[in-house]
Coordinates of C-alpha atoms and ligand atoms in Angstrom, one line a residue:
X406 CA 33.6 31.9 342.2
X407 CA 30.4 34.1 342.4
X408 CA 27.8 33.4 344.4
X409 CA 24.0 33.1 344.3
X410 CA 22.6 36.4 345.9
X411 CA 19.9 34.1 347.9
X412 CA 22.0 30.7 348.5
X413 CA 25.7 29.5 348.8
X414 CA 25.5 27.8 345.3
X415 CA 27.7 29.1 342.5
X416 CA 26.1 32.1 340.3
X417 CA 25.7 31.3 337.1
X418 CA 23.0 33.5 335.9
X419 CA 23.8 37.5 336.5
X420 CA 21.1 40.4 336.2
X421 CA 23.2 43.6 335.5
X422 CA 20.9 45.8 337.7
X423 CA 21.2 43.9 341.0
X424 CA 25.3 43.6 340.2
X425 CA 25.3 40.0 340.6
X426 CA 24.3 36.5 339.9
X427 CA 21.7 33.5 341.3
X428 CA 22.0 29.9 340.5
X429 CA 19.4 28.4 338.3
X430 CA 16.3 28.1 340.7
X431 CA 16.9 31.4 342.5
X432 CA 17.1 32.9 339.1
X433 CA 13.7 31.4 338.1
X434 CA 12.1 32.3 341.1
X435 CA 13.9 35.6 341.2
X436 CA 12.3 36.6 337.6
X437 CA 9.0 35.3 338.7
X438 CA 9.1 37.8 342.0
X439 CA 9.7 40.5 339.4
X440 CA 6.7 39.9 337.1
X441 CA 4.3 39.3 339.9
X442 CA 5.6 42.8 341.4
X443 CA 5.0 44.5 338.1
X444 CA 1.7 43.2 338.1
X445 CA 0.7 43.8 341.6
X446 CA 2.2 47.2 341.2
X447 CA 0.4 48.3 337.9
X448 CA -2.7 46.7 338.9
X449 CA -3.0 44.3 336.1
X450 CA -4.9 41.6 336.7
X451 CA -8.1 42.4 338.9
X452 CA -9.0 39.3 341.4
X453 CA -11.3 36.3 339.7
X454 CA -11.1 37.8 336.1
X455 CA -10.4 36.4 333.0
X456 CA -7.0 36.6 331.3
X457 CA -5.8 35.8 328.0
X458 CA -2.4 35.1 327.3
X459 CA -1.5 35.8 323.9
X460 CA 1.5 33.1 323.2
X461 CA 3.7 34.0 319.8
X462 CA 6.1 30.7 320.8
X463 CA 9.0 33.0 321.3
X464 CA 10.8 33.0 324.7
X465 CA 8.7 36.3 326.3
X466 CA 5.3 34.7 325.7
X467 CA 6.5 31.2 326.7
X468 CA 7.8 33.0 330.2
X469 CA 4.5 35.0 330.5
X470 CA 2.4 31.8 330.1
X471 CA 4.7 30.0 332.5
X472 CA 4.8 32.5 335.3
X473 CA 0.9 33.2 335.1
X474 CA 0.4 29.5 334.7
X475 CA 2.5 28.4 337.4
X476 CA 2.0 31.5 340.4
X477 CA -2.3 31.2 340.0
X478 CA -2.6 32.2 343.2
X479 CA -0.4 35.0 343.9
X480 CA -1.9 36.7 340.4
X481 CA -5.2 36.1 341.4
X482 CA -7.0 36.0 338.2
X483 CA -10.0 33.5 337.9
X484 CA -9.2 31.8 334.7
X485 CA -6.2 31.4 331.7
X486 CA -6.7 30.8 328.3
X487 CA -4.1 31.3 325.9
X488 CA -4.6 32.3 321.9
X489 CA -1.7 31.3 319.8
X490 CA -2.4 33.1 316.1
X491 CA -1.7 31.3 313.2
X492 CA -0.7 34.3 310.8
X493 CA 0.6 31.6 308.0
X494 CA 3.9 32.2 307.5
X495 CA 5.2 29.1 305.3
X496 CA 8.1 27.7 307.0
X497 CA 7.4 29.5 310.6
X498 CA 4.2 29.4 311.7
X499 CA 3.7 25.8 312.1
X500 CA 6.8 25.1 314.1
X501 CA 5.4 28.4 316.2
X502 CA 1.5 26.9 316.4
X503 CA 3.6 23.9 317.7
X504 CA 5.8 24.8 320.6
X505 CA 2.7 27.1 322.0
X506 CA 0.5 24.1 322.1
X507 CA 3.2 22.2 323.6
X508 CA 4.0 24.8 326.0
X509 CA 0.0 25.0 327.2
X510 CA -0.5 21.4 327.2
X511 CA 2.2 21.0 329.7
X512 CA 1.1 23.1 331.4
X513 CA -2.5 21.9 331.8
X514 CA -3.5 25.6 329.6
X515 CA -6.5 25.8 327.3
X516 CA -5.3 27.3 324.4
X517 CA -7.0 28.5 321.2
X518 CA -5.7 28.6 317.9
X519 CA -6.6 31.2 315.4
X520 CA -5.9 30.6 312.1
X521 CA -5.8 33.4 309.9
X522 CA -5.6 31.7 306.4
X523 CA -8.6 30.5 308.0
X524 CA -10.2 33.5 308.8
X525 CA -9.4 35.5 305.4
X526 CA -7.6 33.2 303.0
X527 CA -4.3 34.8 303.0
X528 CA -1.6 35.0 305.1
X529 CA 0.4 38.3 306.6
X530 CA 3.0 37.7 303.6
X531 CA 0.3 38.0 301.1
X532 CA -1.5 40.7 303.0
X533 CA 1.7 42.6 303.0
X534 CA 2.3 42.5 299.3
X535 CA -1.6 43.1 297.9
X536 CA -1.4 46.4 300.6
X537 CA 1.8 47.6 299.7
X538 CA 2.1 48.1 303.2
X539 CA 5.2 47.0 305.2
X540 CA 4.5 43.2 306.7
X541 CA 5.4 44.2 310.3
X542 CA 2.8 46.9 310.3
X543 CA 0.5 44.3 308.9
X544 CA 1.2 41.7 311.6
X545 CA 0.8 44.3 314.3
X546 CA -2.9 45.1 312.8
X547 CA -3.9 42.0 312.5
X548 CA -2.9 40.8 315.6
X549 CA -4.4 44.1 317.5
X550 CA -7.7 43.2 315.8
X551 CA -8.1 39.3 316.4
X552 CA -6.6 39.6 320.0
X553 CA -9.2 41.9 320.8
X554 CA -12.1 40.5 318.7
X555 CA -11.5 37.5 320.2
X556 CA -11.4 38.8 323.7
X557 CA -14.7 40.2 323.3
X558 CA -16.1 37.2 322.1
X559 CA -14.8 35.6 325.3
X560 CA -15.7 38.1 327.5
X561 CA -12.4 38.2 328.8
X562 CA -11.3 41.3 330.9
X563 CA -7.7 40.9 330.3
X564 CA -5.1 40.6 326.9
X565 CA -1.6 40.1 328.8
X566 CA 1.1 40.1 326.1
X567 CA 4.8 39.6 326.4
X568 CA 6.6 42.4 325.3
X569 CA 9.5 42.8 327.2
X570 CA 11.6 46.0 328.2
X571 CA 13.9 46.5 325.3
X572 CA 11.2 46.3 322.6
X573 CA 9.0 48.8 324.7
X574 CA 12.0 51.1 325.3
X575 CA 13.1 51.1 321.7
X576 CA 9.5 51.3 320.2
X577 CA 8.7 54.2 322.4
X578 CA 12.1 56.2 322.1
X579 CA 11.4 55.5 317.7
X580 CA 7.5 56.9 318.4
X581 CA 8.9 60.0 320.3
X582 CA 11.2 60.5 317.5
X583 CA 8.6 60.4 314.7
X584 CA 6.1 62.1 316.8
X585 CA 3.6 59.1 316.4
X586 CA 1.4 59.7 319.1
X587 CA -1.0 57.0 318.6
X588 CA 1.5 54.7 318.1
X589 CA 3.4 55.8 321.3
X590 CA 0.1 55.1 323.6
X591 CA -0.7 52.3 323.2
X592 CA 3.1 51.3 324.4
X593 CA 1.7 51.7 327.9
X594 CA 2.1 48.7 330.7
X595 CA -1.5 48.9 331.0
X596 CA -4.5 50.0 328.4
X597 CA -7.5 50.2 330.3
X598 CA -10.3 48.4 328.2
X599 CA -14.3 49.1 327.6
X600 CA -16.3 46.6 328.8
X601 CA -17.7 44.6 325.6
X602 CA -15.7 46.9 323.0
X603 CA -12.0 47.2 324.2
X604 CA -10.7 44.8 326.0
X605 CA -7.7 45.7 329.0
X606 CA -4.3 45.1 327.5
X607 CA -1.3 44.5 329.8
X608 CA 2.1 44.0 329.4
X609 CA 3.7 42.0 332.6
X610 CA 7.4 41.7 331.0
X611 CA 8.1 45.5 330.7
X612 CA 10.3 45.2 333.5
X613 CA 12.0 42.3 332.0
X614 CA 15.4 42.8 330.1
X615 CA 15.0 40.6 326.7
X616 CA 18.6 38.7 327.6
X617 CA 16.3 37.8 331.0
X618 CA 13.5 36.4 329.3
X619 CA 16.0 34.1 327.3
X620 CA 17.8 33.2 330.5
X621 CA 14.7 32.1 332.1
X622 CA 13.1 30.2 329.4
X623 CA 16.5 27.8 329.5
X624 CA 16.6 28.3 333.0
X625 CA 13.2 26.9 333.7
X626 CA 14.2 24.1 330.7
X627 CA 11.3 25.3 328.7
X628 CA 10.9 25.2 325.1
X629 CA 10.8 28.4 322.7
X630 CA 10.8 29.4 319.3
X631 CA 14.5 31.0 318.6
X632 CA 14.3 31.7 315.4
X633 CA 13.4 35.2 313.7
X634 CA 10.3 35.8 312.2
X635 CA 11.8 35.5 308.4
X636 CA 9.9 38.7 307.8
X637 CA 11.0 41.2 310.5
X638 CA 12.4 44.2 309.3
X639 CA 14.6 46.1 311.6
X640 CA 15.1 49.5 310.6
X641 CA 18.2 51.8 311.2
X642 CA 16.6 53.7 314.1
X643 CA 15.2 51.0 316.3
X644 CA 19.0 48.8 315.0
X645 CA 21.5 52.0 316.7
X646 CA 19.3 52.6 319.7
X647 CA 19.6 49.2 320.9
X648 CA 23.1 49.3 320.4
X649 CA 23.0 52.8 322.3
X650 CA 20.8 51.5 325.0
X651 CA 23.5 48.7 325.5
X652 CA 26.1 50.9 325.4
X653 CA 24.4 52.9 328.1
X654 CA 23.4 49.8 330.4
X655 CA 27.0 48.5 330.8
X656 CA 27.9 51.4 331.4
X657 CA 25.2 52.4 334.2
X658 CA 23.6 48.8 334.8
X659 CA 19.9 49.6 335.5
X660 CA 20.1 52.1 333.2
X661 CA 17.4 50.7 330.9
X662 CA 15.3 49.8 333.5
X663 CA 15.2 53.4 335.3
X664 CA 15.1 54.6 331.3
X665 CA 11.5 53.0 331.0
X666 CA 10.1 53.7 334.5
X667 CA 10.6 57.0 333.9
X668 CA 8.9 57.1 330.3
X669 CA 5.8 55.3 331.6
X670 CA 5.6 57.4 334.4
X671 CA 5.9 61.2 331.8
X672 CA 3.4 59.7 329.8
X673 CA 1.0 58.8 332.1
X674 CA 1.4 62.1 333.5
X675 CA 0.9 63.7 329.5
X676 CA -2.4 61.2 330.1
X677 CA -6.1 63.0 330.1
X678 CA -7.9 62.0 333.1
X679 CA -11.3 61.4 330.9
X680 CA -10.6 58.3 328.2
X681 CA -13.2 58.5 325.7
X682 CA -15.4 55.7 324.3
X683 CA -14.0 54.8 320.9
X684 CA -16.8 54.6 318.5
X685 CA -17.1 51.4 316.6
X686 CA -16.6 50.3 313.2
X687 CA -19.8 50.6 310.7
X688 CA -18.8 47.4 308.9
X689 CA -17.6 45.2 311.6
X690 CA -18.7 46.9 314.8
X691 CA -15.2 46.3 316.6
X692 CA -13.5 49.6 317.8
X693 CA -12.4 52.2 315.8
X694 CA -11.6 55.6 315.7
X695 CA -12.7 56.5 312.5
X696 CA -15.9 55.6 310.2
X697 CA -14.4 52.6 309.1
X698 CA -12.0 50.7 311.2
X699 CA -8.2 49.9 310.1
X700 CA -8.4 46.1 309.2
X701 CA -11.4 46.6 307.0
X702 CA -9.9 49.2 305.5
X703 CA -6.9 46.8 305.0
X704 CA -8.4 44.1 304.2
X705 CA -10.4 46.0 301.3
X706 CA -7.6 47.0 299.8
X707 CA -5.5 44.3 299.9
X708 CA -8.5 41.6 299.1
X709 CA -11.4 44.1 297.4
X710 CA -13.5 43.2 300.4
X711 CA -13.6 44.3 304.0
X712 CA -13.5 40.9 306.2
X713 CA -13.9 42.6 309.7
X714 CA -17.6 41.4 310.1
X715 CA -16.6 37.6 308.8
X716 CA -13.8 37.5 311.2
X717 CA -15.5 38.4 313.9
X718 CA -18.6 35.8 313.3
X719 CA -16.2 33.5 312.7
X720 CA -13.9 34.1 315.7
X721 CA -17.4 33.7 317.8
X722 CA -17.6 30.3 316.5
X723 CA -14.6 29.5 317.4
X724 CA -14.9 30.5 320.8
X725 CA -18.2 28.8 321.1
X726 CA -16.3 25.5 319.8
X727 CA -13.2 25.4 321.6
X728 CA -15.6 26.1 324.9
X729 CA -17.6 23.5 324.4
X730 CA -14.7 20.9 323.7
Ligands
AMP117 P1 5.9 40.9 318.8 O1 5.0 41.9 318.3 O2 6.1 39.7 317.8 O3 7.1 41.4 319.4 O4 5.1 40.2 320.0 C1 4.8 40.8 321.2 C2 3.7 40.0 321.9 O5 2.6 39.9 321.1 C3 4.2 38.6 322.2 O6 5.0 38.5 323.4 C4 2.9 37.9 322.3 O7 2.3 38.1 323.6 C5 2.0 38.6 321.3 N1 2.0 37.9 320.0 C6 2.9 38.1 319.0 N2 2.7 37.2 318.0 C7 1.6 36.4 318.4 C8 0.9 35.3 317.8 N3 1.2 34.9 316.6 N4 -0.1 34.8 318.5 C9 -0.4 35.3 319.7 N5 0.2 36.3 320.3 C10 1.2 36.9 319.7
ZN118 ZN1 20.7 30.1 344.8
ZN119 ZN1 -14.2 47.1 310.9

């Protein structure tokens, strides 16, 4: 019988880069000691600020909102509030609204929902469809733009999503490949923000395998989303690296994890010590690099009306509601 690296208790949870197991609560708190190291050690969450968690219902965000939830003090930040977007999915999203207000309320965690039939009268399916433009690449937009809109209309200084090591590993190796350097930076584990334009994005869980995060939300008994999103499409590039970076893993365990260290650490190094101001949007006034930004532009096409200006009034509202409630 295997045992638990930190107690005499039989193993039953293994991490393939230490070479061995824990039993359930040393695995918890062993997963927890890893995201508040990432954290520390990135410098992501300054002392007394204020962090949103941005909760999807699937297993990473449900960790992420647990561990920040639950170690307050050791992350330091003044205040939590979580945003759960709605992004209308018939048959997904309102199981997904569901286990992220579940999640908060149990754990005594504001959350605010944004709807984004609501905010436009569409959902991403529809959006997809009147753009022509693939529905993951949508979804990313949107959620990009109301994350951040929304975090200005906070005045939050933090976004932390929970994109975990695989995804960033694969998403960054696929950007290399197609040369998409925008793309690739903002796949950084932290995106410095400016203040009342861009707010700081972090990602805690990019030290996290994704078989981790699954292991701790059953470890810790907590409840997640496990279906798919029905619309994800997985292409053949980011579908054979997995499998290669798998391959390579078992083969050298902690191979994935060196793998990313070393990418964040080359492309910080590729970074440009002065970060420009991005200029704003002439319709909505969020950030953009060019005249108009990418969701009005989107939204144009896909509804004959850019809606960046109406979302953002109406996101303030929202804010200004679900504060005062
Ligand atoms: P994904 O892009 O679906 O892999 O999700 C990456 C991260 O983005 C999640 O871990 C969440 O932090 C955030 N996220 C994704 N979908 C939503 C959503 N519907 N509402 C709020 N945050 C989300
Ligand atoms: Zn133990
Ligand atoms: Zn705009």
């Amino acid at each position: 019988m295997a045992k638990c690296l930190r107690c005499s208790s039989r193993a039953s949870y293994f991490v393939s880069y230490v070479r061995g197991g824990f039993c359930r609560e040393h695995f918890v708190e062993y997963m927890e000691e890893r995201v508040l190291r990432t954290i520390e050690r990135y410098r992501m969450v300054p002392r007394g600020s204020k962090v949103i968690v941005a909760v999807s219902g699937g297993k990473d965000s449900i960790m992420l909102l647990n561990v920040l939830a639950k170690r307050r003090d050791e992350v330091g930040y003044g205040e939590l509030v979580a945003v759960h977007i709605n992004l209308g999915i018939r048959g997904y999203s309102e199981e997904a609204e569901r286990v992220s207000l579940e999640n908060c309320r149990a754990l005594g965690v504001k959350c605010v929902v944004v709807n984004l039939r609501e905010l436009i009268g569409v959902g991403v399916e529809e959006l997809s469809k009147l753009s022509r433009r693939p529905a993951c690449s949508v979804c990313g937009l949107v959620k990009r733009y109301i994350l951040n809109a929304i975090a200005i209309a906070m005045g939050a200084d933090v976004v932390a999503t929970g994109h975990h090591l695989d995804d960033m590993l694969v998403y960054t190796f696929k950007n290399m490949l197609s040369s998409s350097v925008e793309e690739l930076s903002k796949l950084t584990p932290v995106s410095p923000g400016v203040k009342g334009l861009v707010a700081s994005r972090v990602r805690p869980l990019f030290e996290v395998y994704e078989e981790n995060t699954l292991a701790y939300v059953i470890a810790a008994g907590l409840q997640h989303l496990s279906r798919e999103c029905p619309l994800k499409h997985v292409g053949v590039v980011e579908r054979e690296s997995r499998g290669y970076f798998e391959k390579l893993e078992r083969e050298i365990p902690g191979f994935k994890l060196t793998a990313i260290r070393n990418i964040m650490k080359t492309m910080a190094m590729g970074k440009s010590e002065t970060t420009e101001t991005p200029a704003r949007c002439e319709l909505c006034g969020m950030p953009s690099r060019e005249r108009i930004c990418s969701f009005c532009r989107l939204t144009e096409k896909a509804l004959g009306k850019p809606m960046g200006s109406q979302v953002v009034k109406k996101l303030e509202e929202l804010v200004k509601t679900a504060i005062a409630s």
